[in-house]
Amino acid sequence: MAGLFSVYTGVFNGIDRMILDYKFRYLQQEDPNNKIVLVSIDEKSLSYFNSNGMYWPWPREFYQIVTDYFQESGSELIVYDILFDTPDFDRRNLSGTMSDQRFLQSLQRSGKGILAFKSTENENSAVDLSTTNEPLIKHYNIKNSPPYQEPHLLTSKPLDEFTKAATGLGNTVMSPDEDGLIRSVHLFDSLAHMGFVPTLSMAAYLELQPDSISLEWTNNGLRVGNKEIPLQDNGDYLINWYEKGGVQDGTFPYYSFQAIVKSAIQKQRNPDAEVLVPPSVFEDKIVIIGASAAGLGDIKSTPMSSLEAFPGMEIQATLLNNLIGNNFITQPPIWITLFMLLLISICIPYAVAYSRPAKGAAAMIGIILAIIGIGLALFVVGRIWFSTGLYLMVATFTYSGSAAYKYFAEEKQKKEIRSAFGQYVQPEFVEQLIAQPDLLKLGGQKKRLTVLFSDIAGFTTISEKKEPEELVAFLNEYLGAMTDIIFEHSGTVDKYIGDAVMAFWGAPIGQDNHAELACRSTLKMMQKVKELAPQDTNIHSRFGIATGEMIVGNIGSYNRFNYTVLGDTVNLAARLEAANKTFGSSTMIAEQTYEEVKDLFYGRQLDLLVVKGKTKPVRVYELMGEKSDPHTEEIEKIISIYQKGLDFYLNREWDQAIKRFQKVLSLKPGDGPSENYIKRCQKYKKEPPAKDWDGVFYLKTK
């Protein structure tokens, strides 16, 4: 939208023009035609004639002398960028009328003189000569009207006799842009609603064409015969500048007016004389005569003015040279501009949205360099004006807007991540999630994780003995301590359910050792519970741990969701936590968890268990301690004796099994699993299991 707005409002035209100015100055083009010669009324000429008693304005006889000299030299056209709008005046020993007559005769003899007039769009013009404009209107074969119709009023025109003698007449009006620089001109203007008159250089160009040639304005510009002259949307012709102006190393050769006069007089006296400016200089050339002296007020501001002063006649020469050599500035069609803006509007937001800031900035710099490079290449190769400024500004605004949007979106996302995970994972994890939000996919994904459930055994007893305020304080202290331990071991707290805690490892940040971290965290939590337990109670926590595939992700409604885990493995861990009550154990872990940690932790098999709602048995173990801890000989001894008792139990040797379990109780009084198996053995002694009994225990409760 911003691109379309800028195209149709021209809001960035000033920047585009400024960039184009720099291209003209630093990517100069030599004159490809070598067709035009400039004769300058310069400071040297003014000084020379002043020293001979001839002050400005000079007698018209001077112009007669140079006109005859150009005619005799074989010039193709003689263009005067000078206003001959008042009769010459008498001087000492020199009649003004006679001087005008001599210049008139030279114009008539040459038949190739182009004279200048001047108009203005200002309707308050002091001179309204609309009724006498007919002699200025040359009836070119114009098939339609220009797209611009602002009427001009005449402010200055040649004397009537000069107008009739001239081969063509052209307007010298030039309107600068807002910054005061002349960059373009109207090739034709409407003169007091009576017809269309060309600018001075266009008049000269048309005199070089056949009389039958037609002119027609089209959507692309002005067609002169078979030539299409490109125009801008407002009907202006954009001038294609060559090298810097002026006498020294400029685009066109300059000759001083006084040097021409002296050369002409010398040739009149002696046709064989060698002169400063020989006639051959003007052979087959278009000669433009104008003022370059600063005091004569015809110095114009152009894009090239910073390099050298630019007389008005050189602007006319540049324009005429463009027309002669088809040296036009062209612009890509509007659909290319719109396509480029669309491309910028898509590519930059995409680069910003799907890359890190450094890469987004690098992409932006690359796009800017590409725009500049394309603009320079097109200008150098084909003088094509690629809207560099428009694209650069739209790219800059698009990047700024996209970056700002992404920044605020990311800040919002960071806030949401902190809000969603700050209570459940350690701060380091939160910052990592903020740095890599792609780790949090919407919805769920299947991953292999380890999940833990825990609650307080005997919590009902505590509840009955404490006041509500004391109970809440204890619960907050307990849950805070459990959470701290989980965070210390890089776990994620899923939820609290009363005194129960659910946590998991391996997400949202991936961890290869998630089973190990869960087990180590559990042992620390068991120790912490002993420290927190009131002295008048005999409470402890029960833990269930399972490892396997589960669904993890943001699960819930659009308005309210939770980052959690789902699946059979999660349900198994919950069942194992509850099964501790049946076995008299504190920590029950599934076989997959045990297989991953058995080299690091001690564990003893509790049973081959089928939890409620399932049919497939799961081998479960009790977590006993870390193998890296000192003084683990007693644990190893207990596990060894306990395992022998379990083997006797599975072989139906009830008495031998009871004997081993009792020995465990002597080493570890109150050992719940040993007491549980002694009760089973005593029951099976009285009521032996079926012959196909395979040792599987079916848990009847959740």
XYZ file of C-alpha atoms in Angstrom:
702
model
C 0.000 0.000 0.000
C 2.830 2.383 0.864
C 4.414 1.673 -2.527
C 1.203 2.390 -4.432
C 0.655 5.534 -2.389
C 4.158 6.771 -3.196
C 3.757 5.978 -6.908
C 0.527 7.899 -7.313
C 1.351 10.798 -4.981
C 4.977 11.233 -6.050
C 5.987 11.700 -2.416
C 9.493 10.393 -3.138
C 9.979 12.192 -6.463
C 12.355 14.696 -4.868
C 14.673 11.919 -3.673
C 14.500 10.257 -7.085
C 15.434 13.518 -8.788
C 18.329 14.075 -6.405
C 19.719 10.592 -7.122
C 19.272 11.182 -10.856
C 21.211 14.447 -10.521
C 24.137 12.574 -8.998
C 24.028 10.006 -11.787
C 24.278 12.771 -14.379
C 27.204 14.375 -12.566
C 29.259 11.262 -11.937
C 28.218 9.029 -14.850
C 28.755 11.561 -17.604
C 28.211 10.792 -21.262
C 30.177 12.276 -24.138
C 28.393 14.122 -26.917
C 27.554 11.331 -29.358
C 26.562 13.661 -32.209
C 29.254 16.353 -32.554
C 26.665 18.462 -34.323
C 26.274 21.648 -32.271
C 28.574 24.650 -31.800
C 28.000 27.365 -29.211
C 28.887 31.002 -29.770
C 29.087 32.803 -26.475
C 28.492 36.426 -25.598
C 31.009 36.150 -22.789
C 32.928 38.472 -20.509
C 35.780 38.585 -22.990
C 33.426 39.803 -25.744
C 31.867 42.447 -23.525
C 35.294 43.682 -22.470
C 36.631 43.716 -26.034
C 33.769 45.773 -27.453
C 33.704 48.051 -24.411
C 37.337 48.897 -25.092
C 36.300 49.902 -28.619
C 33.461 52.120 -27.449
C 30.662 49.648 -28.155
C 28.616 48.937 -25.053
C 25.877 46.406 -24.405
C 23.421 46.050 -26.014
C 25.434 45.852 -29.193
C 24.314 47.141 -32.591
C 22.317 44.581 -34.598
C 24.990 44.990 -37.240
C 27.194 42.659 -35.125
C 24.593 39.870 -35.523
C 24.437 40.571 -39.246
C 28.205 40.036 -39.437
C 28.176 36.670 -37.604
C 25.002 35.484 -39.393
C 26.599 36.064 -42.773
C 29.784 34.357 -41.572
C 27.873 31.242 -40.449
C 25.910 31.212 -43.703
C 29.042 31.452 -45.817
C 30.706 28.752 -43.635
C 27.990 26.235 -44.540
C 26.230 25.968 -41.183
C 22.988 24.004 -41.138
C 21.022 26.186 -38.721
C 21.607 29.437 -36.861
C 19.745 29.590 -33.543
C 19.627 32.832 -31.582
C 18.894 32.388 -27.864
C 18.572 36.172 -27.725
C 15.451 38.320 -27.651
C 15.288 40.854 -30.490
C 12.108 42.395 -29.118
C 12.896 46.111 -29.345
C 14.232 48.231 -32.202
C 17.907 49.047 -32.127
C 18.765 52.626 -31.135
C 20.982 55.213 -32.792
C 24.578 55.434 -31.794
C 27.269 57.901 -32.807
C 27.729 57.603 -36.556
C 25.458 54.501 -36.538
C 21.724 54.419 -37.256
C 19.679 51.942 -35.220
C 17.216 51.557 -38.061
C 19.997 50.800 -40.497
C 21.494 48.310 -38.078
C 18.164 46.466 -37.769
C 17.838 46.483 -41.557
C 21.221 44.886 -42.045
C 20.434 42.094 -39.537
C 17.058 41.568 -41.223
C 18.714 41.194 -44.604
C 21.195 38.666 -43.239
C 18.311 36.598 -41.799
C 16.561 36.701 -45.156
C 19.709 35.696 -47.029
C 20.502 32.791 -44.739
C 17.011 31.262 -44.664
C 18.048 29.238 -41.657
C 17.655 31.567 -38.704
C 15.720 30.480 -35.590
C 14.718 33.310 -33.264
C 13.502 33.284 -29.684
C 10.430 34.622 -27.961
C 9.271 34.305 -24.388
C 5.932 33.545 -22.752
C 4.660 33.072 -19.232
C 1.911 31.160 -17.450
C 1.333 34.202 -15.284
C -2.056 35.591 -16.286
C -1.085 38.940 -14.786
C 1.424 39.448 -17.549
C 1.965 43.121 -18.257
C 1.864 42.524 -21.994
C -1.073 40.755 -23.593
C -0.284 40.354 -27.260
C -2.696 37.538 -27.943
C -4.273 39.461 -30.819
C -0.944 39.744 -32.588
C 0.313 36.245 -31.982
C -0.611 34.868 -35.383
C 2.824 35.474 -36.940
C 4.361 33.342 -34.175
C 2.102 30.370 -34.829
C 3.629 28.017 -37.341
C 1.077 25.476 -38.428
C 2.855 22.201 -37.848
C 1.099 18.989 -38.815
C -0.191 18.362 -35.268
C -2.789 15.569 -35.116
C -3.976 16.139 -31.541
C -3.481 18.418 -28.569
C -0.864 17.996 -25.848
C -2.098 16.483 -22.560
C -1.363 19.819 -20.868
C -3.336 22.902 -21.860
C -2.149 25.723 -19.577
C -2.386 28.844 -21.763
C 0.704 31.029 -22.027
C 0.676 34.757 -22.558
C 3.372 36.363 -24.635
C 5.793 38.608 -22.735
C 8.425 39.175 -25.385
C 8.640 38.518 -29.127
C 10.957 39.497 -32.013
C 10.169 42.563 -34.064
C 7.572 41.801 -36.701
C 10.041 42.055 -39.590
C 12.443 39.672 -37.780
C 9.553 37.287 -37.081
C 8.677 37.154 -40.795
C 12.303 36.680 -41.838
C 13.026 33.866 -39.389
C 12.770 30.288 -40.568
C 11.410 29.236 -37.181
C 10.597 30.646 -33.764
C 10.857 28.999 -30.392
C 9.880 29.676 -26.820
C 12.667 30.125 -24.241
C 10.482 29.729 -21.158
C 11.806 27.125 -18.717
C 10.120 26.287 -15.425
C 12.392 25.014 -12.645
C 11.379 22.307 -10.173
C 10.564 23.095 -6.558
C 14.269 23.142 -5.658
C 15.025 25.704 -8.365
C 16.770 23.333 -10.804
C 15.778 23.005 -14.439
C 15.474 19.324 -15.258
C 12.703 19.233 -17.828
C 10.816 21.409 -20.309
C 7.592 21.441 -22.267
C 8.326 20.731 -25.910
C 5.183 22.663 -26.865
C 3.055 25.273 -25.127
C -0.385 26.701 -25.826
C -0.025 30.348 -26.811
C -3.064 32.426 -25.848
C -5.401 29.607 -27.020
C -4.447 30.301 -30.633
C -2.162 27.342 -31.240
C 0.830 25.419 -30.000
C 4.381 26.756 -30.173
C 7.573 24.738 -29.666
C 10.399 25.466 -27.305
C 13.467 26.959 -29.033
C 15.376 23.684 -29.350
C 12.248 21.826 -30.544
C 11.695 24.528 -33.188
C 15.259 24.033 -34.415
C 14.814 20.246 -34.500
C 11.582 20.501 -36.500
C 13.309 22.744 -39.063
C 15.660 19.810 -39.741
C 12.678 17.543 -40.524
C 10.566 17.346 -43.714
C 7.667 19.800 -43.852
C 5.207 16.935 -44.124
C 6.246 15.292 -40.868
C 3.390 14.810 -38.395
C 3.272 15.257 -34.634
C 1.048 13.245 -32.313
C 0.878 12.891 -28.538
C 0.549 9.289 -27.370
C 0.420 7.521 -24.009
C 4.195 7.178 -24.107
C 5.153 10.652 -25.293
C 5.347 12.725 -28.467
C 5.642 10.942 -31.805
C 7.446 12.971 -34.453
C 7.169 11.015 -37.651
C 8.395 7.556 -36.667
C 10.332 8.785 -33.628
C 8.850 8.424 -30.147
C 10.079 11.126 -27.773
C 9.428 9.972 -24.175
C 7.583 12.384 -21.916
C 6.861 12.273 -18.217
C 3.345 11.947 -16.819
C 2.951 15.723 -16.625
C 3.971 16.123 -20.276
C 7.489 17.409 -19.523
C 10.487 16.215 -21.459
C 13.263 15.077 -19.082
C 16.592 16.438 -20.325
C 19.445 13.963 -20.732
C 22.582 15.824 -19.650
C 25.963 14.950 -21.082
C 29.199 16.276 -19.622
C 29.599 19.399 -17.548
C 28.834 22.736 -19.182
C 31.090 25.640 -19.905
C 34.068 26.483 -22.074
C 36.682 24.206 -20.525
C 36.217 20.491 -21.323
C 32.442 20.833 -21.587
C 30.023 18.951 -23.792
C 29.973 21.434 -26.672
C 32.707 23.538 -28.268
C 32.484 27.192 -27.225
C 33.631 30.148 -29.322
C 33.715 33.735 -28.142
C 31.411 36.102 -30.012
C 34.153 38.711 -30.378
C 36.440 36.089 -31.979
C 33.759 35.327 -34.596
C 33.295 39.037 -35.368
C 37.031 39.562 -35.750
C 37.372 36.444 -37.911
C 34.463 37.501 -40.130
C 35.867 41.016 -40.641
C 39.298 39.596 -41.442
C 37.790 37.221 -44.000
C 35.860 40.088 -45.600
C 39.094 42.011 -46.016
C 41.161 39.015 -47.085
C 39.425 35.750 -47.953
C 42.737 33.896 -47.666
C 43.608 35.213 -44.238
C 44.110 32.767 -41.358
C 41.641 33.678 -38.645
C 41.007 32.738 -34.998
C 37.849 30.784 -35.851
C 37.975 29.447 -39.413
C 34.761 28.857 -41.394
C 35.326 25.084 -41.337
C 34.348 25.086 -37.660
C 30.727 25.780 -38.597
C 30.372 23.631 -41.689
C 27.254 21.414 -41.433
C 26.864 22.489 -37.807
C 23.982 23.913 -35.854
C 25.170 27.179 -34.345
C 23.527 28.446 -31.176
C 24.289 32.015 -30.119
C 23.560 33.078 -26.563
C 24.874 34.829 -23.481
C 27.223 33.266 -20.950
C 28.454 36.413 -19.251
C 27.204 36.481 -15.671
C 25.994 40.069 -15.943
C 23.556 39.251 -18.758
C 21.380 37.107 -16.493
C 21.115 33.934 -18.564
C 22.929 31.547 -16.188
C 20.556 28.769 -15.153
C 20.514 26.261 -12.319
C 20.630 22.669 -13.555
C 21.735 19.324 -12.106
C 25.150 20.054 -13.682
C 25.505 23.585 -12.262
C 27.600 22.399 -9.305
C 30.314 21.359 -11.778
C 30.259 24.457 -13.991
C 28.015 27.442 -14.722
C 25.321 26.513 -17.212
C 24.136 29.172 -19.679
C 20.568 28.972 -20.949
C 21.803 28.420 -24.516
C 23.594 25.244 -23.406
C 20.331 23.881 -22.014
C 18.806 24.472 -25.438
C 21.826 22.840 -27.052
C 21.548 19.798 -24.762
C 17.870 19.355 -25.514
C 18.418 19.768 -29.266
C 21.267 17.266 -29.103
C 18.962 14.763 -27.359
C 16.412 15.111 -30.143
C 18.936 14.820 -32.952
C 20.642 11.721 -31.568
C 17.689 10.008 -29.875
C 19.623 10.329 -26.612
C 16.588 10.037 -24.358
C 16.105 9.223 -20.698
C 13.559 6.428 -20.544
C 11.758 4.841 -17.626
C 10.530 1.258 -17.200
C 6.788 0.790 -17.704
C 4.561 1.293 -14.675
C 3.914 -2.446 -14.324
C 7.627 -3.039 -13.686
C 7.569 -0.378 -10.976
C 4.526 -1.978 -9.368
C 6.099 -5.424 -9.649
C 9.307 -4.198 -8.012
C 7.331 -2.604 -5.185
C 5.376 -5.827 -4.719
C 8.617 -7.814 -4.662
C 10.116 -5.469 -2.073
C 6.922 -5.608 -0.011
C 7.072 -9.414 0.050
C 10.804 -10.156 0.258
C 11.762 -7.715 3.011
C 9.024 -8.691 5.512
C 9.784 -12.361 4.762
C 13.506 -11.843 5.372
C 12.794 -9.949 8.596
C 10.211 -12.445 9.844
C 12.136 -15.636 9.135
C 15.692 -14.701 10.000
C 17.666 -13.387 12.910
C 18.148 -9.616 13.130
C 21.696 -9.778 11.770
C 20.623 -11.842 8.765
C 17.578 -9.630 8.228
C 19.780 -6.529 8.255
C 22.233 -8.216 5.884
C 19.365 -9.095 3.546
C 18.176 -5.484 3.692
C 21.668 -4.209 2.851
C 21.819 -6.706 -0.004
C 18.486 -5.491 -1.364
C 19.596 -1.862 -1.112
C 22.876 -2.624 -2.891
C 20.976 -4.546 -5.572
C 18.606 -1.604 -6.109
C 21.522 0.822 -6.353
C 23.480 -1.546 -8.611
C 20.543 -2.137 -10.959
C 19.865 1.598 -11.102
C 23.483 2.403 -11.957
C 23.779 -0.395 -14.518
C 20.594 0.574 -16.352
C 21.616 4.218 -16.384
C 25.128 3.525 -17.686
C 24.082 0.995 -20.316
C 20.830 2.453 -21.616
C 20.243 5.797 -19.870
C 17.224 4.168 -18.209
C 15.947 6.011 -15.161
C 15.257 3.307 -12.612
C 13.306 4.768 -9.669
C 16.114 4.155 -7.205
C 14.908 6.683 -4.656
C 11.358 5.323 -4.655
C 12.538 1.744 -4.185
C 15.098 2.679 -1.540
C 12.589 4.635 0.514
C 9.866 1.997 0.193
C 12.445 -0.679 1.093
C 13.594 1.358 4.085
C 10.069 2.006 5.337
C 9.076 -1.614 4.712
C 12.119 -2.870 6.596
C 11.581 -0.413 9.449
C 7.907 -1.313 9.707
C 8.589 -5.045 9.509
C 11.431 -4.849 12.026
C 9.310 -2.774 14.402
C 6.393 -5.168 14.052
C 8.676 -8.134 14.616
C 10.258 -6.435 17.622
C 6.922 -5.763 19.305
C 5.627 -9.191 18.278
C 8.743 -10.812 19.728
C 8.428 -8.739 22.900
C 4.840 -9.904 23.176
C 5.955 -13.461 22.497
C 8.719 -13.167 25.105
C 6.204 -11.889 27.618
C 3.884 -14.780 26.819
C 6.728 -17.290 27.094
C 7.839 -15.844 30.424
C 4.249 -15.884 31.623
C 3.656 -19.429 30.397
C 6.944 -21.012 31.475
C 8.416 -18.780 34.167
C 6.665 -20.787 36.866
C 7.471 -24.177 35.404
C 11.100 -24.124 34.226
C 14.271 -22.464 35.450
C 15.058 -18.937 34.171
C 17.861 -20.200 31.937
C 15.363 -22.386 30.087
C 12.973 -19.465 29.712
C 15.704 -17.340 28.113
C 16.625 -20.195 25.785
C 12.996 -20.540 24.756
C 12.860 -16.797 24.098
C 15.979 -17.091 21.931
C 14.573 -20.146 20.111
C 10.781 -19.850 20.131
C 10.559 -22.417 17.352
C 11.170 -25.016 20.074
C 7.582 -24.360 21.094
C 5.402 -25.656 18.330
C 1.693 -24.950 18.484
C -0.184 -28.129 19.208
C 1.648 -31.298 20.186
C 4.548 -33.354 18.932
C 5.665 -36.847 19.772
C 8.900 -37.023 21.772
C 10.681 -39.471 24.047
C 10.620 -37.943 27.530
C 10.677 -38.887 31.186
C 7.701 -37.946 33.372
C 7.359 -37.916 37.166
C 4.394 -37.903 39.524
C 4.717 -37.407 43.256
C 2.528 -36.767 46.261
C 2.783 -36.797 50.036
C 1.938 -40.076 51.809
C 0.074 -39.189 54.994
C -0.996 -35.750 53.833
C -4.466 -36.391 55.252
C -2.947 -36.814 58.706
C -1.160 -33.492 58.374
C -4.351 -31.810 57.172
C -6.251 -32.986 60.221
C -3.622 -31.783 62.678
C -2.966 -28.304 61.254
C -4.984 -25.155 60.969
C -5.747 -24.059 57.367
C -3.205 -21.242 57.520
C -0.497 -23.609 58.792
C -1.450 -26.189 56.201
C -1.197 -23.677 53.347
C 2.168 -22.439 54.655
C 3.484 -26.007 54.840
C 2.158 -26.845 51.385
C 3.719 -23.719 49.878
C 7.046 -24.542 51.528
C 6.865 -28.133 50.328
C 5.875 -27.338 46.735
C 8.437 -24.522 46.574
C 11.192 -26.887 47.706
C 10.128 -29.577 45.215
C 9.990 -27.020 42.401
C 13.443 -25.682 43.225
C 14.908 -29.200 43.067
C 13.187 -29.907 39.740
C 14.517 -26.609 38.342
C 18.020 -27.401 39.643
C 17.875 -30.595 37.588
C 16.556 -28.868 34.430
C 13.036 -30.200 34.710
C 9.712 -28.692 33.709
C 6.928 -28.468 36.288
C 3.712 -29.403 34.545
C 1.183 -28.774 37.288
C 0.333 -28.953 40.968
C -2.716 -30.926 42.101
C -3.104 -30.313 45.797
C 0.040 -31.827 47.325
C 0.861 -33.691 44.097
C 3.507 -32.544 41.633
C 3.766 -33.501 37.968
C 7.011 -32.777 36.121
C 8.843 -33.959 33.025
C 12.282 -33.814 31.425
C 13.371 -33.542 27.782
C 11.056 -30.684 26.737
C 10.729 -27.905 25.807
C 14.550 -27.985 25.703
C 15.839 -31.316 24.443
C 17.917 -33.406 26.902
C 19.595 -36.707 26.101
C 19.877 -37.624 29.810
C 16.294 -36.828 30.811
C 15.869 -40.169 32.683
C 19.008 -39.569 34.710
C 17.930 -36.018 35.613
C 14.506 -37.227 36.721
C 15.997 -39.934 38.964
C 18.599 -37.664 40.506
C 15.932 -35.030 41.131
C 13.718 -37.659 42.803
C 16.425 -38.741 45.249
C 16.999 -35.085 46.212
C 13.258 -34.570 46.679
C 13.011 -37.648 48.919
C 15.750 -36.267 51.127
C 14.100 -32.838 51.236
C 10.772 -34.334 52.319
C 12.476 -35.917 55.337
C 13.827 -32.501 56.292
C 10.448 -30.806 55.912
C 8.338 -33.488 57.643
C 6.953 -32.287 60.978
C 8.465 -34.073 63.949
C 5.129 -35.382 65.157
C 4.346 -37.101 61.846
C 5.724 -40.011 59.889
C 5.148 -38.752 56.362
C 7.069 -39.285 53.161
C 6.562 -38.752 49.449
C 5.793 -41.336 46.790
C 7.180 -41.040 43.252
C 6.313 -42.695 39.975
C 8.652 -42.329 36.981
C 8.260 -43.591 33.393
C 10.239 -43.009 30.207
C 8.888 -43.325 26.691
C 7.136 -41.608 23.844
C 4.435 -39.103 24.672
C 2.735 -36.053 23.171
C 4.127 -32.740 24.394
C 2.975 -29.247 23.500
C 0.525 -26.430 24.061
C -2.719 -28.256 24.627
C -6.075 -26.710 25.455
C -8.417 -24.136 23.918
C -7.485 -21.022 21.944
C -8.181 -18.891 24.983
C -6.529 -21.060 27.591
C -3.899 -23.723 27.083
C -1.176 -25.475 29.015
C 2.209 -26.824 28.046
C 1.859 -30.439 29.111
C 2.394 -34.099 28.196
C -0.123 -36.777 27.282
C -0.015 -40.468 26.486
C 0.250 -44.011 27.883
C 3.677 -43.348 29.358
C 2.235 -40.421 31.335
C -0.623 -42.568 32.597
C 1.833 -45.313 33.563
C 3.905 -42.910 35.671
C 0.739 -41.794 37.485
C -0.214 -45.446 38.158
C 3.286 -46.249 39.422
C 3.180 -43.380 41.888
C -0.072 -44.750 43.303
C 1.245 -48.351 43.253
C 3.925 -47.429 45.804
C 1.199 -47.641 48.444
C 0.574 -51.299 47.604
C 4.264 -52.239 47.601
C 5.303 -50.071 50.551
C 7.914 -48.410 48.350
C 8.809 -44.733 47.909
C 9.935 -44.546 44.264
C 8.727 -46.834 41.501
C 10.268 -46.525 38.043
C 9.313 -48.279 34.824
C 11.644 -50.733 33.110
C 12.550 -48.307 30.269
C 13.663 -45.723 32.807
C 15.665 -48.338 34.724
C 17.445 -49.510 31.562
C 18.627 -45.976 30.885
C 19.928 -45.292 34.406
C 21.008 -48.693 35.774
C 24.690 -47.842 35.343
C 24.264 -44.721 37.481
C 21.661 -45.682 40.078
C 20.815 -48.683 42.263
C 17.440 -50.260 41.695
C 15.685 -53.452 42.695
C 12.884 -55.138 40.849
C 9.561 -54.729 42.578
C 7.335 -56.816 40.363
C 6.010 -57.651 36.931
C 3.015 -55.404 37.163
C -0.185 -54.881 35.172
C -1.652 -51.512 36.121
C -5.388 -50.927 36.146
C -6.835 -50.458 32.668
C -3.947 -52.286 30.933
C -3.297 -55.904 29.974
C 0.409 -55.870 29.223
C 2.711 -56.357 32.248
C 5.463 -53.859 32.983
C 8.578 -54.687 34.967
C 8.954 -52.063 37.655
C 11.846 -51.168 39.966
C 12.450 -49.196 43.123
C 15.069 -46.433 42.926
C 17.518 -47.050 45.825
C 20.314 -44.460 45.439
C 23.221 -43.234 43.335
C 26.155 -45.535 42.673
C 28.523 -42.608 43.003
C 27.578 -42.070 46.657
C 30.014 -43.395 49.315
C 29.083 -46.259 51.649
C 26.866 -48.067 49.155
C 27.954 -51.546 50.276
C 24.854 -51.903 52.470
C 22.542 -51.034 49.536
C 24.265 -53.608 47.339
C 23.907 -56.247 50.084
C 20.210 -55.483 50.579
C 19.553 -55.655 46.827
C 21.441 -58.960 46.523
C 19.508 -60.649 49.360
C 16.238 -59.155 48.192
C 16.796 -60.465 44.628
C 17.424 -64.001 45.933
C 14.174 -63.802 47.889
C 12.360 -62.651 44.729
C 13.840 -65.551 42.742
C 12.604 -68.053 45.396
C 9.183 -66.353 45.283
C 8.919 -66.753 41.508
C 9.990 -70.412 41.868
C 7.198 -70.983 44.469
C 9.720 -71.673 47.218
C 7.763 -69.677 49.744
C 9.711 -70.479 52.900
C 13.094 -69.756 51.299
C 11.696 -66.494 49.952
C 10.321 -65.515 53.400
C 13.688 -66.250 54.939
C 15.489 -63.908 52.519
C 12.955 -61.111 52.907
C 13.185 -61.320 56.689
C 16.961 -60.982 56.395
C 16.431 -57.779 54.398
C 14.185 -56.506 57.182
C 16.977 -57.146 59.674
C 19.236 -54.909 57.610
C 16.521 -52.384 56.761
C 13.723 -52.402 59.304
C 10.344 -51.446 57.918
C 11.318 -52.246 54.317
C 7.910 -52.108 52.624
C 8.607 -54.341 49.562
C 10.048 -57.142 51.778
C 7.058 -56.988 54.113
C 4.750 -57.063 51.062
C 6.389 -60.214 49.677
C 6.351 -61.963 53.054
C 2.551 -61.442 53.170
C 2.209 -62.810 49.622
C 4.330 -65.881 50.405
C 2.283 -66.632 53.518
C -0.925 -66.287 51.497
C 0.359 -68.541 48.699
C 1.426 -71.182 51.262
C -2.206 -71.435 52.287
C -3.706 -70.840 48.867
C -1.167 -71.788 46.157
C -1.502 -69.926 42.828
C -2.669 -71.666 39.689
C -0.302 -73.948 37.814
C 0.034 -71.400 34.975
C 0.944 -68.613 37.429
C 3.713 -66.487 35.891
C 4.382 -64.116 38.784
C 2.481 -61.183 37.235
C 0.716 -58.970 39.751
C -2.498 -57.232 38.724
C -3.073 -53.857 40.351
C -6.765 -53.505 41.134
C -6.741 -49.780 41.987
C -5.446 -46.626 40.323
